[in-house]
Amino acid sequence: MERASLTDISLYRPIPAAQVPAWDFETDVAIVGFGATGACAAIEAAGTGARVMLFERGSGSGGASALSGGEIYIGGGGGTDAQRAAGFQDSTEDFAAYLKAAGGPCADEAKCALYAREALGHYAWLKAQGVPYRGNYLPGKHIEPTDDSTLIWSGSEAAAPFCDIAKPAPRGHVIAHMGWGGGRPLVDVLEARARSLGVEVVCDARAVALVKDGERVVGVVVRIENQDRFVKAAKGVILCTGGFVFNEDMRRRYCPETLRLSSPIGDQDDGSGIELGVGAGGDAIHMEQYFSTCPWTMPEPQAYGVFVNEAGQRFINEDCYHGRVSRTALDQPGDRVYLLLDIAHFDQPLEMAGLTIAGTGDSWEEVEQELGMAAETLSATMAFYNAHAKEGRDPLFGKRTPILTALNQGPFVALELNFRTSYFSFFTLGGLRTSTDGEVLTREGKPVPGLFAAGRCTSGLPAWGHGYSSGLSLADCTFFGRQAGRKAGAA
Amino acid sequence: MERASLTDISLYRPIPAAQVPAWDFETDVAIVGFGATGACAAIEAAGTGARVMLFERGSGSGGASALSGGEIYIGGGGGTDAQRAAGFQDSTEDFAAYLKAAGGPCADEAKCALYAREALGHYAWLKAQGVPYRGNYLPGKHIEPTDDSTLIWSGSEAAAPFCDIAKPAPRGHVIAHMGWGGGRPLVDVLEARARSLGVEVVCDARAVALVKDGERVVGVVVRIENQDRFVKAAKGVILCTGGFVFNEDMRRRYCPETLRLSSPIGDQDDGSGIELGVGAGGDAIHMEQYFSTCPWTMPEPQAYGVFVNEAGQRFINEDCYHGRVSRTALDQPGDRVYLLLDIAHFDQPLEMAGLTIAGTGDSWEEVEQELGMAAETLSATMAFYNAHAKEGRDPLFGKRTPILTALNQGPFVALELNFRTSYFSFFTLGGLRTSTDGEVLTREGKPVPGLFAAGRCTSGLPAWGHGYSSGLSLADCTFFGRQAGRKAGAA
């Protein structure tokens, strides 16, 4: 039988099932993308008894998940074992309130409420899949845990305004692992579990189109060794393809503020799943949202610094999550901000961060002058800050001790975080609109029959760049990946 | 013949031409929406010799255009007659540079460049349609012209950073008219012209679906007296339906920052044209962008005020366009900002603006205290501001004289602009992506055959809320409405 010509195959519109020359693969649930999202979707779909195939464009599992630290944001319900052992009785109400605040104007309240209610069960499920946790608590503020302690503060919980919205608790739960990143071992555990359940994995297989029969998605076309292969998915297709940080055209159309940043992070996040989903009738929402952070809290003494913009003004309580500080920095006028430190809190900046020493002096007045700022701008900001820090107060932004501390031991330094040249890593947060079951929703709010999605090709728990906390994306990927797998498998 | 059942008719997807029971109307170009955009599209389409029908859901022409002040942003090419008479030799390069800066990260460079090149011709065209201009110049800063002088400053041209990017010139061109608003008479002139060219206008006819034959849009379904009527459009359909400020569901999905604002402005801007266009394969871009302004420069003395956020910090040069100041105010932390005035610049605020007196005092220290701010926040800001204003400098934001003036004659007052309760009028700027010819583009960047759009259902010249200038939207509506009409008519 004649193959459909390549010109018919497009990310942007599904091909009609009638044009499929022959099915090369037949399964119940076809999953696209083998990061943590795809793995969790596969495990749950297989658990329903459905046949499951997983297609990955790379040569193996991983995706952006494997590049992460492996934290998953978990709490509520009185607290996890690790939270309770550390003395935190995290309530579901507080957890839900934090999630909603973290979603800001883009919060999906139904997703926040569902995850807050079910996160403890999700934690138990992760353990049941074989994800190991040591169970101990690492107090203090860390970008990435310095060891594999289970429980860390990974967001803005203890900082204003979040601490007034929800009782603070640490909620970043990190897999027990060796070495730097917990993301790779997390995906490995989930992959092993999926394979043990009979999930058939096909790598080097890039999804290039969906197949529709009337209104229903009934399959997917994958390109393998430059051949289009047709996959019949009797129960549905689940898109787990990640965001669009590596698609400059999409960023220009939907998220142009990121064009000045130079350090996209992700794996092969080219937005193809979003295009497939929209082409099949799905809605893409909050596409302008993005996470960004510059590793300004490393080395650790820098976490005690004060940020000012080009006008010499502070703009945030620097004790909140590093990504929230960084994202707010990017809102400031001009193209750079400064991190101010005294000698008691200065250490050689990480080379990879791309921070440069923009000014030094024996007084804040001298630093101000070296930066070319007007007199009594930065220096007045620091005089005000120091005077109140000594009293343990930050009248402007509510920063708290111990991060709130006077910077009054000269010499002084201003490190420049330049939006174009410093290491502002970023990834996109907007994507397909989905139900709490992982169904892709149309612009009318109705499910596209047979089409599911989860993770960063959707808009989920980490919906708002200013509210991001470490572990929110993996929580969203793993939990809502599961919902999608279960819903598709039971279809 | 049996009528298509109502359940097949949807904004969200076109109906196949084969399902059309019978064509109730046949024309070459069908235009949806009778504001300035639709009128200009109709005039140009009729000028190609095409038959043109214009469908309007309201009982007559107008749309949001008729609610506006009737300014059109025009310049370049050495200047219009009014610009040259007032001594401004506006170059195309400066005009293009300003348009691009006003578009910020969302600028469509091709549209900026084309309009900068052709704006003088557009001005001549408007006059040829019968739009009257007195030709005189009204110096100074105005929200809406106090008379019907032709030429006004209507943006941030003379303010930082725009004045460093492009040589400043006034470019707001206002129709000669009686009474408050120039928008209504502008539409009236355009309507008369369109009717004189034989354009057939059908009012009380709401577009509810597009009709497609394969990939091509070949018609539109309009609801008239609760009956679906089928319009065949041999050359194409032009969407001129406005933005989505009155569609709360769309705002929640795409532009949720506006949900806290209470004063949407527009006519029947429910986003239906955007939904029709996306449903037919078009792309919608920059959907999070919105214009907002609070009439803080009225009465006029208030224009000399200083803005501070809840931390007592200034955040912008207050001499730029009122909408840019207002939009930046909405970026500040918390839910309000304060406009500070001394007795020399205080007048009773406009009641409709919903500004309240939040604090007064014989010194800025007293005002600060009354607002509950920490000592040496607002008062330090004002001491710094006043000291430099006396020297004619604003080291923080580059504000310029005469708006830059010391506020040092007590008593003093802080007016509160509350984001939820003050009159922050707003409308949406995101919409369909179009070519410079007004073709609706797919996510692949290709035209949807037979489908055109212009005005606020598209993302155009006023692409970025922070860069809006009065007259940019009507410039976009009238000029790109024309391009769409010409392209469709010649199809």
XYZ file of C-alpha atoms in Angstrom, chain A residues 155-385:
231
model
C 10.622 27.859 47.518
C 9.472 31.123 49.048
C 7.471 29.494 51.867
C 9.161 31.365 54.714
C 9.371 34.688 52.893
C 6.904 37.512 52.452
C 4.228 37.529 51.172
C 3.940 33.732 51.092
C 4.586 33.266 54.814
C 1.517 35.387 55.521
C -0.634 33.405 53.091
C 0.284 29.899 54.223
C 2.081 28.538 57.263
C 5.605 27.820 56.062
C 6.936 24.286 55.679
C 9.766 22.844 53.638
C 8.323 20.758 50.817
C 11.140 19.946 48.433
C 11.583 16.151 48.547
C 14.786 14.908 46.965
C 15.517 11.372 45.860
C 18.407 9.650 47.669
C 21.230 9.690 45.161
C 24.952 10.075 44.646
C 26.521 13.083 42.963
C 25.002 16.345 41.835
C 21.628 15.804 40.288
C 18.722 13.698 41.473
C 16.817 14.004 38.237
C 18.669 11.303 36.330
C 18.280 8.624 39.031
C 14.622 9.596 39.430
C 13.952 8.953 35.754
C 15.978 5.734 35.953
C 13.785 4.360 38.745
C 10.613 5.309 36.891
C 11.931 3.846 33.641
C 12.764 0.539 35.296
C 9.294 0.394 36.752
C 7.637 1.185 33.447
C 9.664 -1.457 31.639
C 8.879 -4.019 34.318
C 5.185 -3.418 33.632
C 5.655 -4.255 29.982
C 5.705 -0.761 28.549
C 7.270 -0.952 25.123
C 9.820 1.796 24.604
C 10.820 3.000 21.154
C 13.660 5.504 21.108
C 14.938 7.653 18.253
C 11.302 8.052 17.292
C 10.140 11.617 16.858
C 6.431 12.414 16.840
C 5.636 14.398 13.710
C 1.835 14.328 13.520
C -1.286 13.134 15.244
C -3.930 11.016 13.538
C -7.593 11.816 13.941
C -10.726 9.925 13.092
C -13.390 12.599 13.071
C -13.013 14.492 16.328
C -11.050 11.736 18.042
C -7.286 11.361 18.193
C -6.609 7.737 17.297
C -2.893 7.647 16.710
C 0.388 9.349 16.136
C 2.951 9.394 13.364
C 6.560 8.922 14.481
C 9.617 9.311 12.346
C 12.079 6.461 12.776
C 15.208 6.322 10.674
C 13.682 8.971 8.438
C 10.585 6.867 7.774
C 7.118 7.817 8.920
C 5.635 5.089 11.050
C 1.963 5.006 11.939
C 0.978 4.183 15.503
C -2.585 3.247 16.284
C -3.565 4.160 19.836
C -6.950 2.676 20.592
C -7.401 4.521 23.860
C -5.443 7.654 23.261
C -2.215 9.581 22.882
C -0.471 11.322 25.789
C 1.829 14.237 24.994
C 4.740 14.505 27.462
C 7.085 16.452 25.265
C 8.187 19.378 27.428
C 8.155 23.118 26.833
C 9.317 25.287 23.942
C 12.456 26.892 25.242
C 14.454 25.653 22.253
C 11.993 26.941 19.693
C 12.981 30.514 18.993
C 10.108 31.094 16.608
C 7.574 30.087 19.251
C 9.330 32.209 21.850
C 9.172 35.177 19.497
C 5.457 34.702 19.026
C 4.460 33.874 22.572
C 7.242 34.607 25.038
C 9.432 37.311 23.509
C 10.805 38.595 26.804
C 13.054 35.547 26.849
C 14.789 36.503 23.624
C 17.338 38.626 25.488
C 18.319 35.706 27.736
C 21.068 33.402 26.598
C 20.814 30.210 28.656
C 17.777 28.094 27.805
C 17.628 24.883 29.791
C 15.932 21.707 28.755
C 16.546 18.701 26.629
C 14.818 18.818 23.277
C 12.077 21.185 24.352
C 11.057 22.526 20.977
C 7.349 22.880 21.642
C 6.370 20.145 19.220
C 3.857 18.648 21.657
C 2.172 22.011 22.090
C 1.924 22.403 18.317
C 0.556 18.877 17.963
C -2.020 19.521 20.683
C -3.161 22.883 19.353
C -3.343 21.472 15.848
C -5.676 18.777 17.131
C -7.983 21.382 18.672
C -6.338 22.039 22.023
C -5.914 25.413 23.680
C -2.527 26.785 24.727
C -2.607 29.181 27.658
C -0.292 31.484 29.598
C 2.279 31.097 26.856
C 4.187 34.206 27.962
C 5.178 32.673 31.293
C 8.701 31.505 31.963
C 10.936 30.476 34.807
C 14.338 32.033 35.101
C 17.083 31.992 37.650
C 20.659 33.113 37.921
C 22.654 31.218 40.568
C 23.213 34.268 42.723
C 22.899 32.429 46.047
C 26.026 30.411 45.273
C 28.500 30.501 46.888
C 26.322 30.615 49.927
C 27.502 33.927 51.475
C 26.038 35.719 48.457
C 22.579 34.734 49.641
C 22.952 37.523 52.216
C 23.328 40.155 49.529
C 21.005 42.986 48.602
C 19.737 43.600 45.086
C 19.338 47.013 43.528
C 18.242 47.996 40.047
C 19.966 50.559 37.863
C 18.248 53.332 39.808
C 19.827 52.029 43.024
C 16.473 50.821 44.374
C 15.779 47.529 46.044
C 12.928 45.639 44.407
C 12.265 42.498 46.440
C 12.860 40.701 49.724
C 15.966 38.770 48.793
C 15.121 35.922 51.181
C 12.514 34.507 48.838
C 13.278 31.812 46.305
C 16.277 32.599 44.084
C 14.142 32.159 40.984
C 11.551 34.639 42.216
C 14.309 37.162 42.898
C 15.848 36.521 39.480
C 12.530 36.707 37.653
C 11.687 39.988 39.385
C 15.156 41.280 38.541
C 14.255 40.763 34.878
C 11.270 43.085 35.337
C 13.494 45.990 36.312
C 14.161 48.821 33.884
C 17.364 48.586 31.888
C 19.396 45.482 31.271
C 21.083 44.638 34.543
C 20.765 44.588 38.307
C 23.405 44.597 41.019
C 23.991 42.235 43.911
C 25.569 44.172 46.774
C 27.875 42.457 49.279
C 30.224 43.468 52.030
C 33.502 41.713 52.734
C 31.832 39.524 55.352
C 29.589 38.063 52.656
C 31.819 38.077 49.644
C 33.328 35.004 48.107
C 34.581 34.404 44.588
C 31.435 34.195 42.406
C 30.806 31.009 40.473
C 32.449 31.381 37.117
C 29.547 29.784 35.307
C 27.138 32.388 36.681
C 28.711 35.104 34.595
C 28.511 37.715 37.355
C 31.084 40.439 37.029
C 32.437 42.841 39.599
C 30.982 46.140 38.462
C 32.062 48.323 41.361
C 33.960 48.259 44.639
C 34.691 50.767 47.366
C 35.409 51.369 50.994
C 31.963 52.807 51.401
C 28.626 52.356 49.635
C 29.093 55.917 48.405
C 32.212 54.829 46.567
C 30.476 51.827 45.037
C 27.630 54.039 43.921
C 30.073 56.392 42.287
C 31.949 53.603 40.559
C 28.689 52.325 39.094
C 28.004 55.791 37.726
C 24.873 56.193 39.834
C 23.765 59.528 41.240
C 24.793 60.346 44.786
C 22.398 59.193 47.506
C 20.767 56.491 45.437
C 22.431 53.149 46.142
C 24.154 54.574 49.224
C 20.860 55.853 50.641
C 19.253 52.501 49.904
C 22.005 50.742 51.847
C 21.987 53.214 54.736
C 18.258 52.631 55.116
C 18.622 48.887 54.746
